[in-house]
Short mmCIF file of C-alpha atoms and ligand atoms in Angstrom, two decimals:
data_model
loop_
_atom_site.label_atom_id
_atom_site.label_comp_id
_atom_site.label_asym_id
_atom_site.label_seq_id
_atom_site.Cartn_x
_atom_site.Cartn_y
_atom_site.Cartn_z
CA UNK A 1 121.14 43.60 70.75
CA UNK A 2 121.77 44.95 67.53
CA UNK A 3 125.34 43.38 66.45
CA UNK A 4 126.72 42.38 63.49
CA UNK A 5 129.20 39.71 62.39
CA UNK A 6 132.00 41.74 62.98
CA UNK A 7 131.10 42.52 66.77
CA UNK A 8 129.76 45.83 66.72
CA UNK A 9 126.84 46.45 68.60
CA UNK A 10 124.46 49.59 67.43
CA UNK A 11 123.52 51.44 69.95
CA UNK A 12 122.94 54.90 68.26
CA UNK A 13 119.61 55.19 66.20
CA UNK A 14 119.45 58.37 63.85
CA UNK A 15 116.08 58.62 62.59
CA UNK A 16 114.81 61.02 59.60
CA UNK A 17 111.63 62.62 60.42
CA UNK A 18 111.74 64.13 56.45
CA UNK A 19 113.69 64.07 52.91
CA UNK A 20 112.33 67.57 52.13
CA UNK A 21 114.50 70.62 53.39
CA UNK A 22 114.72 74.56 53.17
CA UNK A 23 118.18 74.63 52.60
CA UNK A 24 119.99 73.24 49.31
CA UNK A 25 123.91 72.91 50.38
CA UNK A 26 125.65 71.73 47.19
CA UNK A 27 127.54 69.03 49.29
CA UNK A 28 124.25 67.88 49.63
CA UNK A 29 121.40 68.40 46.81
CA UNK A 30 121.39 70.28 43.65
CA UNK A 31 120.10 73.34 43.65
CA UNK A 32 117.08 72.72 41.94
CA UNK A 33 115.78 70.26 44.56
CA UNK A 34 115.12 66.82 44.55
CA UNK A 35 111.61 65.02 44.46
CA UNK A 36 110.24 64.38 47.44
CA UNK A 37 109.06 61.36 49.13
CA UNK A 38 105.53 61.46 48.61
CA UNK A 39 103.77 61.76 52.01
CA UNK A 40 101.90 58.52 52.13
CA UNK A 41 105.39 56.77 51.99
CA UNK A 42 106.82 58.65 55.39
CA UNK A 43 106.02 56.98 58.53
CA UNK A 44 103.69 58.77 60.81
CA UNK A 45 104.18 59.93 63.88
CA UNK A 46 102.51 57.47 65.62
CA UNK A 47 105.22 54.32 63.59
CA UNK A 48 108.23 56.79 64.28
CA UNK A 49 107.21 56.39 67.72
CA UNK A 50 106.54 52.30 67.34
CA UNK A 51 109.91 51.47 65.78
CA UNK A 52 111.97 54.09 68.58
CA UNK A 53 110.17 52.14 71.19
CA UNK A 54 111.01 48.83 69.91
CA UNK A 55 114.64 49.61 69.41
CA UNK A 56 114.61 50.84 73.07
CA UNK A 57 112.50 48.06 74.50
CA UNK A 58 113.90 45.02 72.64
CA UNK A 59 117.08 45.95 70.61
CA UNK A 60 119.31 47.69 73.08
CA UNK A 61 119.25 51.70 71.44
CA UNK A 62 119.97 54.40 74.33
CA UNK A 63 120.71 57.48 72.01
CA UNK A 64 117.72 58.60 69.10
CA UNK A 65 118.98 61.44 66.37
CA UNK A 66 116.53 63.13 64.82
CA UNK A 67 117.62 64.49 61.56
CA UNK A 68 116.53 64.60 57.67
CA UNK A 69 116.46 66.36 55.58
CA UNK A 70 115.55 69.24 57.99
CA UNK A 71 113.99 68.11 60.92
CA UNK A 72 112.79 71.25 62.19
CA UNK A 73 110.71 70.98 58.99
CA UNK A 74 108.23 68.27 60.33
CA UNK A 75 105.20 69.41 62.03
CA UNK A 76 104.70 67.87 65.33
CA UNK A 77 108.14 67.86 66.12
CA UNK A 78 108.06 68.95 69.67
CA UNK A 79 105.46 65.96 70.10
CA UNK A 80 107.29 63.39 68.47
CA UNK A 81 110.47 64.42 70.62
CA UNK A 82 108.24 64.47 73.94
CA UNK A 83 106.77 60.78 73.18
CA UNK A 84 110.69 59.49 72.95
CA UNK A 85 111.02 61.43 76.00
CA UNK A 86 108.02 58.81 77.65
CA UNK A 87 110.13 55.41 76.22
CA UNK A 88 111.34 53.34 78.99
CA UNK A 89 114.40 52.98 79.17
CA UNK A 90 114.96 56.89 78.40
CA UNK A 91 117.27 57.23 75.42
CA UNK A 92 119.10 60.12 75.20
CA UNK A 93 117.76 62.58 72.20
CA UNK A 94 119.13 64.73 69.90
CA UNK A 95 118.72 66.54 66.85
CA UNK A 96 120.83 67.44 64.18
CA UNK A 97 119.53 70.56 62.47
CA UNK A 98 119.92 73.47 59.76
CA UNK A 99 118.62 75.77 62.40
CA UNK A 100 116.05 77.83 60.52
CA UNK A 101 113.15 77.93 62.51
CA UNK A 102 115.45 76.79 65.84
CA UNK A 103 115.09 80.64 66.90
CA UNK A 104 111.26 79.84 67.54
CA UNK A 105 111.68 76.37 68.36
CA UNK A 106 114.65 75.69 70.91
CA UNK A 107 112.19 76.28 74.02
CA UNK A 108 109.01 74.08 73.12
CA UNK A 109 111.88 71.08 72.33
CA UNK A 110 114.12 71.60 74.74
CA UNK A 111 110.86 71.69 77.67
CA UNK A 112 109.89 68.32 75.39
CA UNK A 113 113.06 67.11 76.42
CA UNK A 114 115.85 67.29 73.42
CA UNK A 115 118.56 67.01 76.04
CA UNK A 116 121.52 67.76 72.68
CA UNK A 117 121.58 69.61 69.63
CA UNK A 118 124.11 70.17 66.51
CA UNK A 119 123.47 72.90 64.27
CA UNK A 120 125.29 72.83 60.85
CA UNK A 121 127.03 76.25 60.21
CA UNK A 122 129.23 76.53 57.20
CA UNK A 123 130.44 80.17 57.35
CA UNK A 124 129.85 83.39 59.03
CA UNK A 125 129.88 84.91 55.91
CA UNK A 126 126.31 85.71 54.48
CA UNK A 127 127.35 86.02 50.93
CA UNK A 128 129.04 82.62 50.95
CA UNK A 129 125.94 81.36 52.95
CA UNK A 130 124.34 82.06 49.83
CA UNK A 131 126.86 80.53 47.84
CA UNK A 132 126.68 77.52 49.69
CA UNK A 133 122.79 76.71 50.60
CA UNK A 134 121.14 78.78 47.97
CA UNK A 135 119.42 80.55 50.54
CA UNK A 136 120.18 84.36 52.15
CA UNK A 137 119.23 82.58 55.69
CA UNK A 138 122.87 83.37 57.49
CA UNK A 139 120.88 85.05 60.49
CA UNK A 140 118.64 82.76 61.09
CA UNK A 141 120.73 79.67 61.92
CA UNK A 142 122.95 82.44 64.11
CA UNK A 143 119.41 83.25 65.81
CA UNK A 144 118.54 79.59 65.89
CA UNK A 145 121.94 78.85 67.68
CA UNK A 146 121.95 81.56 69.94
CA UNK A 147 117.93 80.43 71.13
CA UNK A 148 119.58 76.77 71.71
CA UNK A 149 121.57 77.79 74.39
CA UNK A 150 119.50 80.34 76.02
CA UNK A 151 116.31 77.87 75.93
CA UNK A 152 119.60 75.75 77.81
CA UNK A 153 119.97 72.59 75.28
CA UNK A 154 123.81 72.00 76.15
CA UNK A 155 126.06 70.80 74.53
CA UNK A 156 125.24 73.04 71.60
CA UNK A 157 127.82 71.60 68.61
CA UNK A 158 128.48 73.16 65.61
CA UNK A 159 128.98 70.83 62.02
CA UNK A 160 131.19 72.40 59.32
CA UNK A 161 131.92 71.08 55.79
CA UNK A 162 134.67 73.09 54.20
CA UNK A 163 134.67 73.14 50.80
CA UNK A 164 137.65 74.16 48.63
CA UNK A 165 137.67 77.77 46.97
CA UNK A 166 133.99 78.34 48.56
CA UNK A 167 134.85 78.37 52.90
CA UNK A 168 137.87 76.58 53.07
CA UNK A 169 139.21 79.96 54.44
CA UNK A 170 136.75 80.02 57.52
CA UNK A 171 138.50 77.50 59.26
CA UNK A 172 140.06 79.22 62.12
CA UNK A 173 137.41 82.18 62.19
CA UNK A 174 134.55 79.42 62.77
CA UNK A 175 136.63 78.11 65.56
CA UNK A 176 136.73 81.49 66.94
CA UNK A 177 133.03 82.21 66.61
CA UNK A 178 131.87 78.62 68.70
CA UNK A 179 134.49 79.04 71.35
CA UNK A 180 133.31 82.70 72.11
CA UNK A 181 129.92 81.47 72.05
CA UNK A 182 130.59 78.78 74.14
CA UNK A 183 129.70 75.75 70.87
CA UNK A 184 131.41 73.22 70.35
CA UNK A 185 132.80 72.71 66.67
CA UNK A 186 133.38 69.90 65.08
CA UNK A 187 134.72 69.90 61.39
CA UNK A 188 133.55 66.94 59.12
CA UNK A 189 135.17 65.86 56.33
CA UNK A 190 133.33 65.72 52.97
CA UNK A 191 131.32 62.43 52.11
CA UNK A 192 130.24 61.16 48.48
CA UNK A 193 126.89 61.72 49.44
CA UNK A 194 125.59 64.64 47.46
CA UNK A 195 122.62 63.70 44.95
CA UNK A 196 124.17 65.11 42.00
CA UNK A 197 127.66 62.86 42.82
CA UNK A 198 129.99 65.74 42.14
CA UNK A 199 132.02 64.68 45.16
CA UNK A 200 135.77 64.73 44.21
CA UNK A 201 138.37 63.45 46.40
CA UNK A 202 140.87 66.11 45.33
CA UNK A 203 138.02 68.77 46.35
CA UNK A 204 137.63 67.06 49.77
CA UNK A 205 139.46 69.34 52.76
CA UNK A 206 141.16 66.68 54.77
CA UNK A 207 141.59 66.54 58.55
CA UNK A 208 145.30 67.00 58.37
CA UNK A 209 144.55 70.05 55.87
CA UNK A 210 141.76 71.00 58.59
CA UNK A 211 144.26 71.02 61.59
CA UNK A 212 146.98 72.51 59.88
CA UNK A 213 145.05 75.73 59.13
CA UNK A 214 144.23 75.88 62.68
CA UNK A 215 147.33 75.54 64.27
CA UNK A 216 148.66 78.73 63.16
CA UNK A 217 146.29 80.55 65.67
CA UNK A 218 145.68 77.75 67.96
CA UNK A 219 148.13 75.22 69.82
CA UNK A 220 146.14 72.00 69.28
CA UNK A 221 147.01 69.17 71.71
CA UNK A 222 144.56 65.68 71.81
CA UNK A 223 142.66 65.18 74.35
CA UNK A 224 142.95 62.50 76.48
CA UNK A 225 141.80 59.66 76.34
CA UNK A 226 143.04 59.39 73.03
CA UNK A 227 140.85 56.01 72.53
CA UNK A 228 138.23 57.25 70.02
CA UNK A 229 135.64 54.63 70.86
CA UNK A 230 132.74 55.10 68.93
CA UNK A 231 132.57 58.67 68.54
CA UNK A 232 134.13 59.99 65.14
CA UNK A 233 135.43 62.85 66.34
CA UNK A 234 139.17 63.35 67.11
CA UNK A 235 138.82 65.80 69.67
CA UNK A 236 141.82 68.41 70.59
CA UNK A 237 142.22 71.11 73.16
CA UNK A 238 142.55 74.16 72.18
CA UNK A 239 144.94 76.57 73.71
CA UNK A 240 145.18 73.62 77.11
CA UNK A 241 141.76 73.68 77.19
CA UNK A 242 139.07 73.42 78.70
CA UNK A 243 137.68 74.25 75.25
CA UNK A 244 137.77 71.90 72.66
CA UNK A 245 137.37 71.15 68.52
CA UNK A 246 136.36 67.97 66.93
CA UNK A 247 137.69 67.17 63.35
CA UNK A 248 135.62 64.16 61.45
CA UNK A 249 137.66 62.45 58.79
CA UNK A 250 135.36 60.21 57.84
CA UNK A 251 137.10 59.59 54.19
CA UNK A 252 140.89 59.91 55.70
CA UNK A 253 140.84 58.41 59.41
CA UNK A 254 137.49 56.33 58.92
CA UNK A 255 136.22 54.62 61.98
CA UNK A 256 133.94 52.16 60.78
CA UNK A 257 135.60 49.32 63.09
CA UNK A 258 134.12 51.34 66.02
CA UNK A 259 130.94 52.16 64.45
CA UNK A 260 127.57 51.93 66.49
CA UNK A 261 124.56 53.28 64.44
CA UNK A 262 122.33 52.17 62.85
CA UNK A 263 119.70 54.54 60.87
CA UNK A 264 116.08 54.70 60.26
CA UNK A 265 115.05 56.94 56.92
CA UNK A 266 112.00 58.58 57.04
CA UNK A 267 110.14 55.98 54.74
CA UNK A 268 110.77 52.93 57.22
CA UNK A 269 113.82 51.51 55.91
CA UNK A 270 116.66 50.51 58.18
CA UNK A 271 120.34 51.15 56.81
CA UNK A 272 122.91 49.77 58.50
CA UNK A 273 125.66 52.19 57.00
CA UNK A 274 125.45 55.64 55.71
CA UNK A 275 127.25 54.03 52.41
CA UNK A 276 124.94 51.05 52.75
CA UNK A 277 123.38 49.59 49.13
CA UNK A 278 120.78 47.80 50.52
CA UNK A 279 117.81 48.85 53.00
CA UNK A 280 115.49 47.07 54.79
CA UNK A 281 111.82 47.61 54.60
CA UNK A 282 110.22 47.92 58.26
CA UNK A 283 107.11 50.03 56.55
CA UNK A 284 105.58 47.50 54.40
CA UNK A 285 105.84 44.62 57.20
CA UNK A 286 104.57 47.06 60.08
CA UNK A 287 101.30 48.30 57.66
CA UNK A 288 100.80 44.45 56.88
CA UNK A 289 100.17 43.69 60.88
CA UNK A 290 103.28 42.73 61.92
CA UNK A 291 104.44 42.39 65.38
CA UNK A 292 106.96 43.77 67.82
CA UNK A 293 108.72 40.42 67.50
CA UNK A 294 108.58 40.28 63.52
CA UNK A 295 109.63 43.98 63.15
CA UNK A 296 113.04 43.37 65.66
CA UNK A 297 113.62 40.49 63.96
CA UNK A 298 114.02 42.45 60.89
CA UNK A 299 115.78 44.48 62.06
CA UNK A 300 118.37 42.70 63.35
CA UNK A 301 118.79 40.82 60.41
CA UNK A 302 119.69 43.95 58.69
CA UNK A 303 122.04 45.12 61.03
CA UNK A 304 123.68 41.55 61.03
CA UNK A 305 124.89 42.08 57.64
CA UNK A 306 126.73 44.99 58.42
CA UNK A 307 129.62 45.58 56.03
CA UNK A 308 132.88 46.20 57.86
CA UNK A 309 133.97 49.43 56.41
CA UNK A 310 132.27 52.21 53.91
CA UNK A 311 134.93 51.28 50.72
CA UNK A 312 135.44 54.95 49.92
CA UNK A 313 138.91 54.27 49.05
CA UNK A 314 138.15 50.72 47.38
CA UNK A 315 138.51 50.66 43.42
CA UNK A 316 135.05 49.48 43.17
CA UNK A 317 133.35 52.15 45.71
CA UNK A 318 129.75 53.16 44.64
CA UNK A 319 128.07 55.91 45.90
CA UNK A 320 124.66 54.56 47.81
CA UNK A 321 122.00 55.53 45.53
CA UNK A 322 120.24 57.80 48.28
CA UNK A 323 121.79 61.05 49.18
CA UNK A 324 122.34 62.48 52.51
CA UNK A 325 119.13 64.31 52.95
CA UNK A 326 116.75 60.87 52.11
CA UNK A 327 119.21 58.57 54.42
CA UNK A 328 119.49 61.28 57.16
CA UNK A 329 122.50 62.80 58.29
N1 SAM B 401 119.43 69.45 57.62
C1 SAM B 401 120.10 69.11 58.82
C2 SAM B 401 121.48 69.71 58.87
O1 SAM B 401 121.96 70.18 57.84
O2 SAM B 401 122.07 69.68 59.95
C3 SAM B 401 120.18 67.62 59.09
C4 SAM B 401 120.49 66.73 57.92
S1 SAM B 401 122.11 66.96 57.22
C5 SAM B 401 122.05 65.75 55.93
C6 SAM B 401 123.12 66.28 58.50
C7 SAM B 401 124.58 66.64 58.46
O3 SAM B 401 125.14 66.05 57.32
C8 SAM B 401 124.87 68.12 58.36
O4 SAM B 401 125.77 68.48 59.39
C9 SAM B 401 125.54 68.28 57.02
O5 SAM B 401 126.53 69.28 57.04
C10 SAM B 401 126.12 66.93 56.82
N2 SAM B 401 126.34 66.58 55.42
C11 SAM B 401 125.47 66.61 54.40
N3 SAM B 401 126.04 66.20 53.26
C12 SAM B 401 127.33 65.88 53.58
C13 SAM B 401 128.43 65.39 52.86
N4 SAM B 401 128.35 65.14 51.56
N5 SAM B 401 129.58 65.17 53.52
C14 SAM B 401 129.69 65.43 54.85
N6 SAM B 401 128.68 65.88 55.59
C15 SAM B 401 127.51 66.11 54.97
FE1 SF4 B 402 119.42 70.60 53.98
FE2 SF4 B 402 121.02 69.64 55.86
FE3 SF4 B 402 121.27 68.83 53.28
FE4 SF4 B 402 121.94 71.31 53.92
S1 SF4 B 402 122.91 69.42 54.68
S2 SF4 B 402 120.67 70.70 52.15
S3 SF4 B 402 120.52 71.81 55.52
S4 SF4 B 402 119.57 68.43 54.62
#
């Protein structure tokens, strides 16, 4: 099993298929880009594939993410997902995803076997879209999410950032978009994580700031059980149910004490924490010939040192020096 000293057991592997994406969402990269890996350094298909079924077979992972980056962006995709599909025993798979390109893509990876999906939607407002993601591509992720649940991927979930003075408006009008569309929405707070570090804690919209522009419209109550485990969500009712809304606050009600992922970039380096410093290399070792046994051992040892908490609020928090789109969200 994949524990470290502080007990927790990783059980969730999020693996990015790519650094590169079609999207630039300033939470996330500058505008401009960033430089890519260069395509010798991303694991191929055929080592994604090793490592997933050596976390499966020897290290105790039921659940494989797929993300970047944008994974919809790798070629092969559908292929990758239906080989995860074959490991033994069968983890549960899901993708987290821009949704450009889902509109063509929902059916060939849903029949592959993606049994859940989360689509990142910031606003329903295509000039803002713009704003956001540099890109006029508002219908397509609409199109993308619509195709999920018709090709039948359920749950469909929906990720919003809100950012202040740019969406931080759309709270209760995203709600009202997922519930009529039968997604399930899930607000995440932001993360230093953006490559140009222009992450501000005064610019962050909290959870409590989240809820309370929700509850004029909407009678929020918990949901029951109100034991988190390891799922970051805080999950309410809305309106007595049965539909619900997730808030994240990863930076104000952080729940790294329950925390059981571990991630896999798309170079072959194991991080044990989304704010990890360190990374361990399971490319080099793997192209050097070595085995099943070396690369879990490896891995585990990364996982073991597992910090306890992400340090966000600590005086001497540093940002990791990968952002969000080379660790994989
Ligand atoms: N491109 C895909 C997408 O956007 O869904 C997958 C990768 S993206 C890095 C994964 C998730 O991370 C998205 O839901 C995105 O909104 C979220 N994300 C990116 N940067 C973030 C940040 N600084 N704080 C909080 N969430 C962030
Ligand atoms: Fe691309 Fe996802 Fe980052 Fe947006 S959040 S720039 S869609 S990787």
């Amino acid at each position: 099993m994949l524990a470290d000293s502080f007990g927790r057991i990783a059980t969730d592997l999020r693996i990015s298929l790519t650094d590169r994406c079609n999207l630039r969402c300033s939470y996330c990269m500058p505008a401009e880009g960033l430089d890519w890996l260069p395509g010798p350094l991303l694991l191929t298909d055929d080592e994604v594939i090793r490592l997933a079924r050596i976390g499966v077979e020897r290290l105790g992972i039921t659940e494989i993410r797929f993300t970047g980056g944008e994974p919809l962006l790798r070629r092969g995709l559908p292929t990758i997902i239906a080989r995860t599909a074959r490991l033994r025993p069968r983890p549960e798979i899901s993708l987290t995803t821009n949704a450009i390109g889902l509109a063509r893509l929902a059916e060939p990876l849903h029949a592959a076997g993606l049994d859940r999906i989360n689509v990142s939607l910031d606003t329903l407002q295509p000039a803002v879209f713009k704003t956001l993601s540099k890109r006029d591509r508002l219908a397509d992720v609409l199109a993308g999410l619509a195709a999920a649940t018709a090709a039948g991927i359920a749950p469909v979930k929906v990720n919003s950032v809100l950012m202040r003075g740019i969406n931080d408006g759309e709270a209760a009008s995203l709600l009202r978009y997922c519930l009529a569309h039968g997604y399930q929405l899930r607000f995440i707070e932001q993360m230093p994580l953006d490559a140009q570090h222009g992450w501000r804690r005064e610019n962050m919209v909290t959870a409590d700031e989240i809820l309370a522009a929700l509850s004029p419209e909407f009678s929020l109550t918990p949901d029951e059980p109100a034991e988190r485990g390891a799922a970051p969500a805080e999950i309410f009712l809305v309106d007595g149910g049965p539909a619900r809304v997730g808030v994240i606050g990863s930076v104000t009600r952080p729940f790294c004490g329950a925390c059981d992922r571990v991630r896999l970039t798309a170079d072959g380096q194991v991080r044990n924490c989304l704010f990890a410093r360190e990374e361990s290399d399971l490319r080099g070792p793997m192209r050097s010939g070595a085995t099943d046994g070396e690369l879990a051992a490896l891995w585990l040892r990364a996982v073991a040192a597992k910090l306890p908490g992400h340090g966000i609020d600590d005086p001497g928090f540093l940002q990791p020096a990968r952002p969000m789109s080379a660790i994989g969200g």
